[in-house]
Every structure is written in structure tokens, then in C-alpha cells.
mmCIF file of C-alpha atoms in Angstrom:
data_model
loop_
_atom_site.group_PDB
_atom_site.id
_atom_site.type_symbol
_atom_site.label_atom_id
_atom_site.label_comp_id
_atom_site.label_asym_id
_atom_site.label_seq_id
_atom_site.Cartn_x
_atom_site.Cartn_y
_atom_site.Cartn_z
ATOM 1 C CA UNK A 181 -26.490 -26.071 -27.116
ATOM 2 C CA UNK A 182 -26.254 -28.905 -24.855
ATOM 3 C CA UNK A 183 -23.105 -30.822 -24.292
ATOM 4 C CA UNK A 184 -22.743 -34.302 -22.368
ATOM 5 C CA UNK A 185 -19.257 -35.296 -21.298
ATOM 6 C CA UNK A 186 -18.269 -38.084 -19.829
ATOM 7 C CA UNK A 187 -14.805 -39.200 -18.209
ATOM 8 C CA UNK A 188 -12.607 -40.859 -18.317
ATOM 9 C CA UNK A 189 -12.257 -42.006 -22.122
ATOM 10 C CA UNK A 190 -11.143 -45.264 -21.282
ATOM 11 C CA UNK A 191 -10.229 -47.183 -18.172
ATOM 12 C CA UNK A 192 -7.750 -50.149 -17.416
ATOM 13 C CA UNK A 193 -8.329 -51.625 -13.986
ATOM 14 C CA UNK A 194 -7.794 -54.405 -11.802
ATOM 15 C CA UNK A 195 -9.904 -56.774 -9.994
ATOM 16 C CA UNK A 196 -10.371 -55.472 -6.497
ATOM 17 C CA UNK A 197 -9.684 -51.974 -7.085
ATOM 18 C CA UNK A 198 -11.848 -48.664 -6.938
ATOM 19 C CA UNK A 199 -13.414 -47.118 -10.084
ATOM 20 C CA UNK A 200 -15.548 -43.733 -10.289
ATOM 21 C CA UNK A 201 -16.472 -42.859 -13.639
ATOM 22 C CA UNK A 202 -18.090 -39.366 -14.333
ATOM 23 C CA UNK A 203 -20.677 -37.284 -16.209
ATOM 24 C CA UNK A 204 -21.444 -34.064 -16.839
ATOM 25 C CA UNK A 205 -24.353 -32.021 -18.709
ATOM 26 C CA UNK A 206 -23.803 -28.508 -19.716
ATOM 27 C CA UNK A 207 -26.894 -26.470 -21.528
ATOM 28 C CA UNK A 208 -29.591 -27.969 -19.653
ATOM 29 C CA UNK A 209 -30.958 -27.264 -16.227
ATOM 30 C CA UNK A 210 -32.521 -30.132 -13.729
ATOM 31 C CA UNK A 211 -32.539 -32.686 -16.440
ATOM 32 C CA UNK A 212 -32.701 -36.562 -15.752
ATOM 33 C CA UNK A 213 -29.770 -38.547 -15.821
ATOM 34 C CA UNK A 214 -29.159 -42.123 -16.551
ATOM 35 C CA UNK A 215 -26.241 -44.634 -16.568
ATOM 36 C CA UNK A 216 -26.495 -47.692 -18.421
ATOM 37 C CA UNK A 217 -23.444 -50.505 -19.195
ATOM 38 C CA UNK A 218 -22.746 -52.157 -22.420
ATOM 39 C CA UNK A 219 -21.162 -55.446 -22.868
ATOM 40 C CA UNK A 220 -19.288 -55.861 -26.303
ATOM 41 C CA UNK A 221 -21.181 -56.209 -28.504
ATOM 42 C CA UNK A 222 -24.135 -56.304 -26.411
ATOM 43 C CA UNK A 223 -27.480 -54.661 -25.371
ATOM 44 C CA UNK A 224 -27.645 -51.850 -22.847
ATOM 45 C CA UNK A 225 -28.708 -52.657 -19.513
ATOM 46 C CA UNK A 226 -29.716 -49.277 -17.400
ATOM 47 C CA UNK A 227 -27.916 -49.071 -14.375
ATOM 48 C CA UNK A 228 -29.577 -45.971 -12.604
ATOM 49 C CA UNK A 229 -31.320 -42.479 -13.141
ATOM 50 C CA UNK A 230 -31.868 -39.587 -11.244
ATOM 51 C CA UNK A 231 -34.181 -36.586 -11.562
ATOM 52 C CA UNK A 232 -33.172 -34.710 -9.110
ATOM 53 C CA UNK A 233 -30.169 -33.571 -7.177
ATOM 54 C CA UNK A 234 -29.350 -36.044 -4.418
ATOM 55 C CA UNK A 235 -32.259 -38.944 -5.361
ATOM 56 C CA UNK A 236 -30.706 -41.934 -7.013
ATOM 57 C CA UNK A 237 -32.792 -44.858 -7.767
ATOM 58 C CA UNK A 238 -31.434 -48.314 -9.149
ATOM 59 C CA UNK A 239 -32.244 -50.297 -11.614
ATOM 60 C CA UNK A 240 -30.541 -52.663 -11.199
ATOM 61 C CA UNK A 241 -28.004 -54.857 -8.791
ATOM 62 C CA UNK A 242 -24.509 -54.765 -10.239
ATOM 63 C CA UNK A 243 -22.330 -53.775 -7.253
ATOM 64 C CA UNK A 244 -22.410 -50.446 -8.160
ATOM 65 C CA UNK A 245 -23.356 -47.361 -6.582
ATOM 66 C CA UNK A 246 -24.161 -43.939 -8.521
ATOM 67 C CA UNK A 247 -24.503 -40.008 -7.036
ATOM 68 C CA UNK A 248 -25.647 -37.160 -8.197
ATOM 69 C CA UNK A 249 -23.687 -34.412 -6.178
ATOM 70 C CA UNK A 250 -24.487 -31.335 -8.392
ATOM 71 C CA UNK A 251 -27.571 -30.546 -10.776
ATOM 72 C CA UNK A 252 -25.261 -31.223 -13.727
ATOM 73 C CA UNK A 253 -23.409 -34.386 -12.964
ATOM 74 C CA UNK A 254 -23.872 -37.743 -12.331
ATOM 75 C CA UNK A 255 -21.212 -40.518 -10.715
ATOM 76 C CA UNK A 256 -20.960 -44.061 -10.774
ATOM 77 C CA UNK A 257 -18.678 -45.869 -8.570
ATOM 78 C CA UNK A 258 -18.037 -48.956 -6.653
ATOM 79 C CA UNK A 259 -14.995 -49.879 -4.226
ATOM 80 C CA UNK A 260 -14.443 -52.919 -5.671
ATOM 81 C CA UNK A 261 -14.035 -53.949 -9.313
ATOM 82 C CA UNK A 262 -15.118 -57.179 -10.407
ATOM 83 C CA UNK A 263 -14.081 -58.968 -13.831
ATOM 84 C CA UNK A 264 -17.798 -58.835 -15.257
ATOM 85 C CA UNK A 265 -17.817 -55.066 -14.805
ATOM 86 C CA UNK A 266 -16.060 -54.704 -17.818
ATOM 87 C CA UNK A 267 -17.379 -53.261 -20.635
ATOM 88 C CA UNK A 268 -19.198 -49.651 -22.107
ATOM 89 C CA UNK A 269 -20.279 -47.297 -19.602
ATOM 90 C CA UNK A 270 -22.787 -45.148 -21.074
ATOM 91 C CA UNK A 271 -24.068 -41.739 -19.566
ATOM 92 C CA UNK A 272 -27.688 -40.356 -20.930
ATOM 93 C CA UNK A 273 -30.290 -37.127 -20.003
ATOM 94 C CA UNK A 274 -33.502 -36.558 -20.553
ATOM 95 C CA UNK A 275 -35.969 -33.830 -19.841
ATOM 96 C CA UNK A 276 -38.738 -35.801 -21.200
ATOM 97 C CA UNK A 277 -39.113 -39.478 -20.474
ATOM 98 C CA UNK A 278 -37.571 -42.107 -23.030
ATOM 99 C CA UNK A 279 -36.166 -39.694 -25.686
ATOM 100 C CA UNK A 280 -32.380 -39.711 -23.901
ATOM 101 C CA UNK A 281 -29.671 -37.804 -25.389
ATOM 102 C CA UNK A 282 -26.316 -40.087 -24.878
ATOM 103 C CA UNK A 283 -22.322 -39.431 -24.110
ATOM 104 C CA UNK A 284 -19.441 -40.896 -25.868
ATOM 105 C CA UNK A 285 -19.080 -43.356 -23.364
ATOM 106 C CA UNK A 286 -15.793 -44.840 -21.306
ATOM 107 C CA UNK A 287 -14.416 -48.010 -21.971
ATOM 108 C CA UNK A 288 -13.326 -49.844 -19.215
ATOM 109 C CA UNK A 289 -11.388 -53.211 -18.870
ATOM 110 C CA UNK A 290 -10.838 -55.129 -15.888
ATOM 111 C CA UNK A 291 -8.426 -57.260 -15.640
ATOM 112 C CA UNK B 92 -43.346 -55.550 -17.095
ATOM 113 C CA UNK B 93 -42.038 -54.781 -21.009
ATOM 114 C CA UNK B 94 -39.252 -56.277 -22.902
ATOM 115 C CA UNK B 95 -38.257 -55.513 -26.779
ATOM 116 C CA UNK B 96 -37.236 -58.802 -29.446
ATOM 117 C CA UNK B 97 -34.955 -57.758 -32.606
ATOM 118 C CA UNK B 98 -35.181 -60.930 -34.145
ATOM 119 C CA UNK B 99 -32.058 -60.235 -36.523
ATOM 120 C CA UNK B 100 -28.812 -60.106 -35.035
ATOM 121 C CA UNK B 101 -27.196 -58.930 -38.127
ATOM 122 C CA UNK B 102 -28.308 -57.854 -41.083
ATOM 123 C CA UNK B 103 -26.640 -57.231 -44.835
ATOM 124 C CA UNK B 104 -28.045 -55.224 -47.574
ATOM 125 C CA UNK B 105 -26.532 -53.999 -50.520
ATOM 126 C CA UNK B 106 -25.707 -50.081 -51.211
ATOM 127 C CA UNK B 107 -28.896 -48.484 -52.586
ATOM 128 C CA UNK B 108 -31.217 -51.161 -51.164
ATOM 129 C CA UNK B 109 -34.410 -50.798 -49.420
ATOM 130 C CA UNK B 110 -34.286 -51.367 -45.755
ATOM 131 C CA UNK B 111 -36.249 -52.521 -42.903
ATOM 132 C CA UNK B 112 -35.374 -53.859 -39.382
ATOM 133 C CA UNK B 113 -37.829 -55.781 -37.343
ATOM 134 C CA UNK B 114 -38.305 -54.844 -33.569
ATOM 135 C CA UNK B 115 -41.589 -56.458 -31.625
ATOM 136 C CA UNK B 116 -42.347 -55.102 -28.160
ATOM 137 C CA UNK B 117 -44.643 -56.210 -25.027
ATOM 138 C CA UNK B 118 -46.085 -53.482 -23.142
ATOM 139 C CA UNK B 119 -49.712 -53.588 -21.824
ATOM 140 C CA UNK B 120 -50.055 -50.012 -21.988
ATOM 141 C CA UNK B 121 -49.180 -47.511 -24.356
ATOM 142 C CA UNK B 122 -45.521 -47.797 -24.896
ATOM 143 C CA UNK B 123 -43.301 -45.150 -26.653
ATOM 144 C CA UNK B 124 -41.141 -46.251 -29.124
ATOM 145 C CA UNK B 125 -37.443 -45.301 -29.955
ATOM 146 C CA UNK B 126 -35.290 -46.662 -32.879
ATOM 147 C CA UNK B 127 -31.029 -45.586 -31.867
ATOM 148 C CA UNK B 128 -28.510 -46.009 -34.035
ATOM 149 C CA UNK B 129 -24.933 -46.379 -32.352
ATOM 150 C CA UNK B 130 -21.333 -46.201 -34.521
ATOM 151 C CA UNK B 131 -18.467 -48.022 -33.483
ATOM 152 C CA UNK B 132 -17.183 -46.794 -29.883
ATOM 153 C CA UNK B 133 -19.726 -44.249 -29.902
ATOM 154 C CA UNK B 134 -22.786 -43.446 -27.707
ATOM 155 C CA UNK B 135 -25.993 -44.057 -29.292
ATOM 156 C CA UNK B 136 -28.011 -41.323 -31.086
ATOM 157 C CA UNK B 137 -30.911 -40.959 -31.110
ATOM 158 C CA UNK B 138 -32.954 -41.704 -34.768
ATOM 159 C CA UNK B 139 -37.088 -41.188 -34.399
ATOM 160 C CA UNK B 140 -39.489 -41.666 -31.749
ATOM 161 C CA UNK B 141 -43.138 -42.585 -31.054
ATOM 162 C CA UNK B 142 -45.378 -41.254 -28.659
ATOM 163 C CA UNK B 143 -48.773 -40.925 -30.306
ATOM 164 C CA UNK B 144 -50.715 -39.682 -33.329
ATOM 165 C CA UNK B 145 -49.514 -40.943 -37.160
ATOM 166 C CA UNK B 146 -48.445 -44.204 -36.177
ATOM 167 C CA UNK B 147 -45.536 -43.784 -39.507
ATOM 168 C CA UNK B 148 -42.866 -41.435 -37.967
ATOM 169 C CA UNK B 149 -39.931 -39.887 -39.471
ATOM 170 C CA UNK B 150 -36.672 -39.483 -38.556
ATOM 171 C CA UNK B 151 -33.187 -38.694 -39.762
ATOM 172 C CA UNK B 152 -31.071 -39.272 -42.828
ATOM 173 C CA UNK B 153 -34.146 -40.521 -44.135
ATOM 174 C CA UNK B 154 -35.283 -42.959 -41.699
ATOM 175 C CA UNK B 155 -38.891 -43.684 -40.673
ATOM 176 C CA UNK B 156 -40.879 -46.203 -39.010
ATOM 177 C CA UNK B 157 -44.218 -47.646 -38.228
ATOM 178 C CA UNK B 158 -46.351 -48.373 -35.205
ATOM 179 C CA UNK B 159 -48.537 -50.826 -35.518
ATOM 180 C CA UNK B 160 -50.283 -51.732 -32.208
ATOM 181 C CA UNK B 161 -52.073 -54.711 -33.596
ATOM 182 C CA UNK B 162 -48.839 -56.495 -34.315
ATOM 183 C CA UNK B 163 -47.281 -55.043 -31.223
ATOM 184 C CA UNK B 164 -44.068 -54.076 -33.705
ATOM 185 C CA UNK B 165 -42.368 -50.862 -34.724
ATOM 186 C CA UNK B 166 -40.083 -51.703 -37.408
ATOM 187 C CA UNK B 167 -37.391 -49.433 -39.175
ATOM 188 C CA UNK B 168 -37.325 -48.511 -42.737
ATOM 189 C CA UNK B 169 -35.049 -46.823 -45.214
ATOM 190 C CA UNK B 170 -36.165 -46.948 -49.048
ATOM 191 C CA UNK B 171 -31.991 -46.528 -50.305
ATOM 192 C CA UNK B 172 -29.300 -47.284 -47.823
ATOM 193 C CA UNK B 173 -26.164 -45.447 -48.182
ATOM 194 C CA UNK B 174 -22.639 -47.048 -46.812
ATOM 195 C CA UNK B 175 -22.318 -44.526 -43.916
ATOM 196 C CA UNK B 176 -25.708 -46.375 -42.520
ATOM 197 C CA UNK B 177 -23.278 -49.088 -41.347
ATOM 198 C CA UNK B 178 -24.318 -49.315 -37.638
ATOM 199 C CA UNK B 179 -25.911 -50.849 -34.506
ATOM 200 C CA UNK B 180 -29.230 -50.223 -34.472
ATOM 201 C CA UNK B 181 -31.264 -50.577 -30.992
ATOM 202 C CA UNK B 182 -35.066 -50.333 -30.696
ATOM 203 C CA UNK B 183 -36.651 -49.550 -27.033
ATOM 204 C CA UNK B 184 -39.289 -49.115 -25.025
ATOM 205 C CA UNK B 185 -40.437 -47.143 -22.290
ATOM 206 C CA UNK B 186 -43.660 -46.256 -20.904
ATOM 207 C CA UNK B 187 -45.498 -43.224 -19.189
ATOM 208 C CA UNK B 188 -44.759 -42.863 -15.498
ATOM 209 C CA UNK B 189 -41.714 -44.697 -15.494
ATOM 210 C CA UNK B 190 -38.287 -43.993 -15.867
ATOM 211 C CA UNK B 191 -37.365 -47.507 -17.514
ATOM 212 C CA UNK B 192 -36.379 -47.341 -20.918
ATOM 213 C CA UNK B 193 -35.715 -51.289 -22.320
ATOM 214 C CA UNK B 194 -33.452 -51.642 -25.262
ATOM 215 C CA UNK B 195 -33.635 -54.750 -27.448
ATOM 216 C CA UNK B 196 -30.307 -56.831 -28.101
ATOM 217 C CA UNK B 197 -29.910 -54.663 -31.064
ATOM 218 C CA UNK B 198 -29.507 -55.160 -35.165
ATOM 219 C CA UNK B 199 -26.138 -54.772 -36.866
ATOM 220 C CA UNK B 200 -26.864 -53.332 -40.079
ATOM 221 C CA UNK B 201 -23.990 -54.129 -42.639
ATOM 222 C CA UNK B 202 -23.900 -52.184 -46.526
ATOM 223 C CA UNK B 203 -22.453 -54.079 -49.060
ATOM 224 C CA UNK B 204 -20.833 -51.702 -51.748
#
């Protein structure tokens, strides 16, 4: 069975300061990954996807980056935190387009 | 470009209760259609989808829903809610050839006992 993990849990973090959140898939091979960000109690924006090693597109401008080093994982970052990052960071596959399968998400606070 | 309206932030209905949220999408093609449920600090599951065929699809724990391209909506219905049903629920949108999926603001669903 397929298993998406994402880490870390939860993040605390202050303005200015690095973040890289991760994501693995386990079960599935070349699938397409997503990363989408939550505000509380909010919709979900999507960030980026991927379908293939190494090809990242963006969907949108956040001042975030994202990587895809290895088939099964997927990497956001950004070298500099901002206060409106805050919120749910949510990590999703697909192997056909729409129906996603989602992690449990990290929490992250900036402060 | 396609966008998704849940008109009802929140929603309360009482335990045993027939259900339905309301979710409206613009797409000029032919969209598919995906009804999520998310728990508190979870990710978001996913419930029933819509690609083509019987526009009334079924999902789990007795959901279902119904396309109906005419009035460019896909709403969600349950005939009994149960407590455990207390969630966010998120309809979306995405099309064929594209790797954008568009989630509505989403509906919280609260069960009175």
C-alpha cells in the first residue's frame, strides 16, 4: 500500500530564517507530486507539482521554491521566512490527474 | 480559467438529517469534479469524484453527489448524517491537460446531537 509522509509535524520559525519542509511517497513509482498551503481555516492554494524527477513547475508566486531530488520525494523551501507564510503545508500525489491522495500535513508558525 | 463557489461557509444539521452541500463551478470545458472532506489537523481525503458517465456518483460512508452540467453545480448529499461527519468539506475542480486542481473556500459541516 501506498504511504505519504511528510516532515516535519510542526514547525516554529522566525521571520528571516530558512525553512525546508519535506515529502515522501512510498508504494508508488513516478507519481505526481503537489504542494499546496493552507491558511487557518482557509482554502488550499497549490503551490507546485511535479511529474517527473527534476521538473518543477509553479503555480504560484509565494517566495518559495520546491525540488524534487529523488522519484519519491518532493521539497519545499525558501531562505527566507516571511510572517504570511504561516500556516498548513500540505503534500499530495497523483498518478492520474485531479484525484490526489494527501499527507498529514506540517504546521508551521512564523513568528 | 476555472474557479469553484461554496456558497455556505458553515453549515449545521442535526444527527440523522439529510444532507446536501452546494458547490457551483466555471469551467468551459469538461471539468472533473472532486468533493474532500478534511478533519481537524488532518490532510484532506479524498470522498468521490467525477469524470464522466452517470452524472450521480458515489462515494464513501455513504456519500454521493450529482453533476449537473446545466447548472454548472456538483453538490454533496448524505440522506442520514452521523456525528463523526463533523468536517471541512472542499469541492474542486480540475480539468484534462492540466495539472491545476482549484479548491473552493470550503463548507464546515457541523452535527448537532
Amino acid at each position: 500500500a501506498q504511504t505519504i509522509h511528510q516532515w516535519p509535524v510542526a514547525e516554529i520559525k522566525a521571520v528571516g530564517s530558512p525553512l525546508s519542509l519535506g515529502c515522501t511517497i512510498k508504494g508508488k513509482s513516478s507519481p505526481n507530486l503537489y504542494w499546496y498551503w493552507q491558511a487557518t481555516g482557509g482554502t488550499l492554494q497549490q503551490l507546485f507539482y511535479s511529474i517527473t524527477v527534476g521538473q518543477v513547475e509553479s503555480v504560484v508566486q509565494l517566495n518559495l521554491s520546491a525540488s524534487r531530488p529523488k522519484d519519491d520525494q518532493f521539497i519545499l523551501s525558501t531562505e527566507k521566512l516571511l510572517l504570511s507564510h504561516s500556516g498548513f503545508y500540505l503534500c499530495a500525489w497523483s498518478l492520474r490527474r485531479g484525484e490526489q491522495y494527501f499527507g498529514p500535513g506540517t504546521r508551521l508558525t512564523v513568528l | 480559467a476555472q474557479s469553484v463557489t461554496q456558497p455556505d461557509a458553515r453549515v449545521t444539521v442535526s444527527e440523522g438529517a439529510s444532507l446536501q452541500l452546494r458547490c457551483k463551478y466555471s469551467y468551459s470545458g469538461t471539468p472533473y469534479l472532486f468533493w474532500y472532506v478534511q478533519y481537524p489537523r488532518q490532510g484532506l481525503q479524498l470522498l468521490l469524484k467525477y469524470y464522466s458517465g452517470d452524472p450521480v456518483v458515489q462515494g464513501v460512508n455513504g456519500f454521493e453527489a450529482e453533476f449537473i452540467k446545466s447548472n454548472s453545480s456538483f453538490h454533496l448529499r448524505k440522506a442520514s448524517v452521523h456525528w463523526s461527519d463533523s468536517a471541512v468539506y472542499f469541492c474542486a475542480v480540475s480539468a484534462w491537460g492540466n495539472e491545476k486542481i482549484t479548491f473552493g473556500a470550503g463548507t464546515k459541516l457541523t452535527i448537532k446531537p
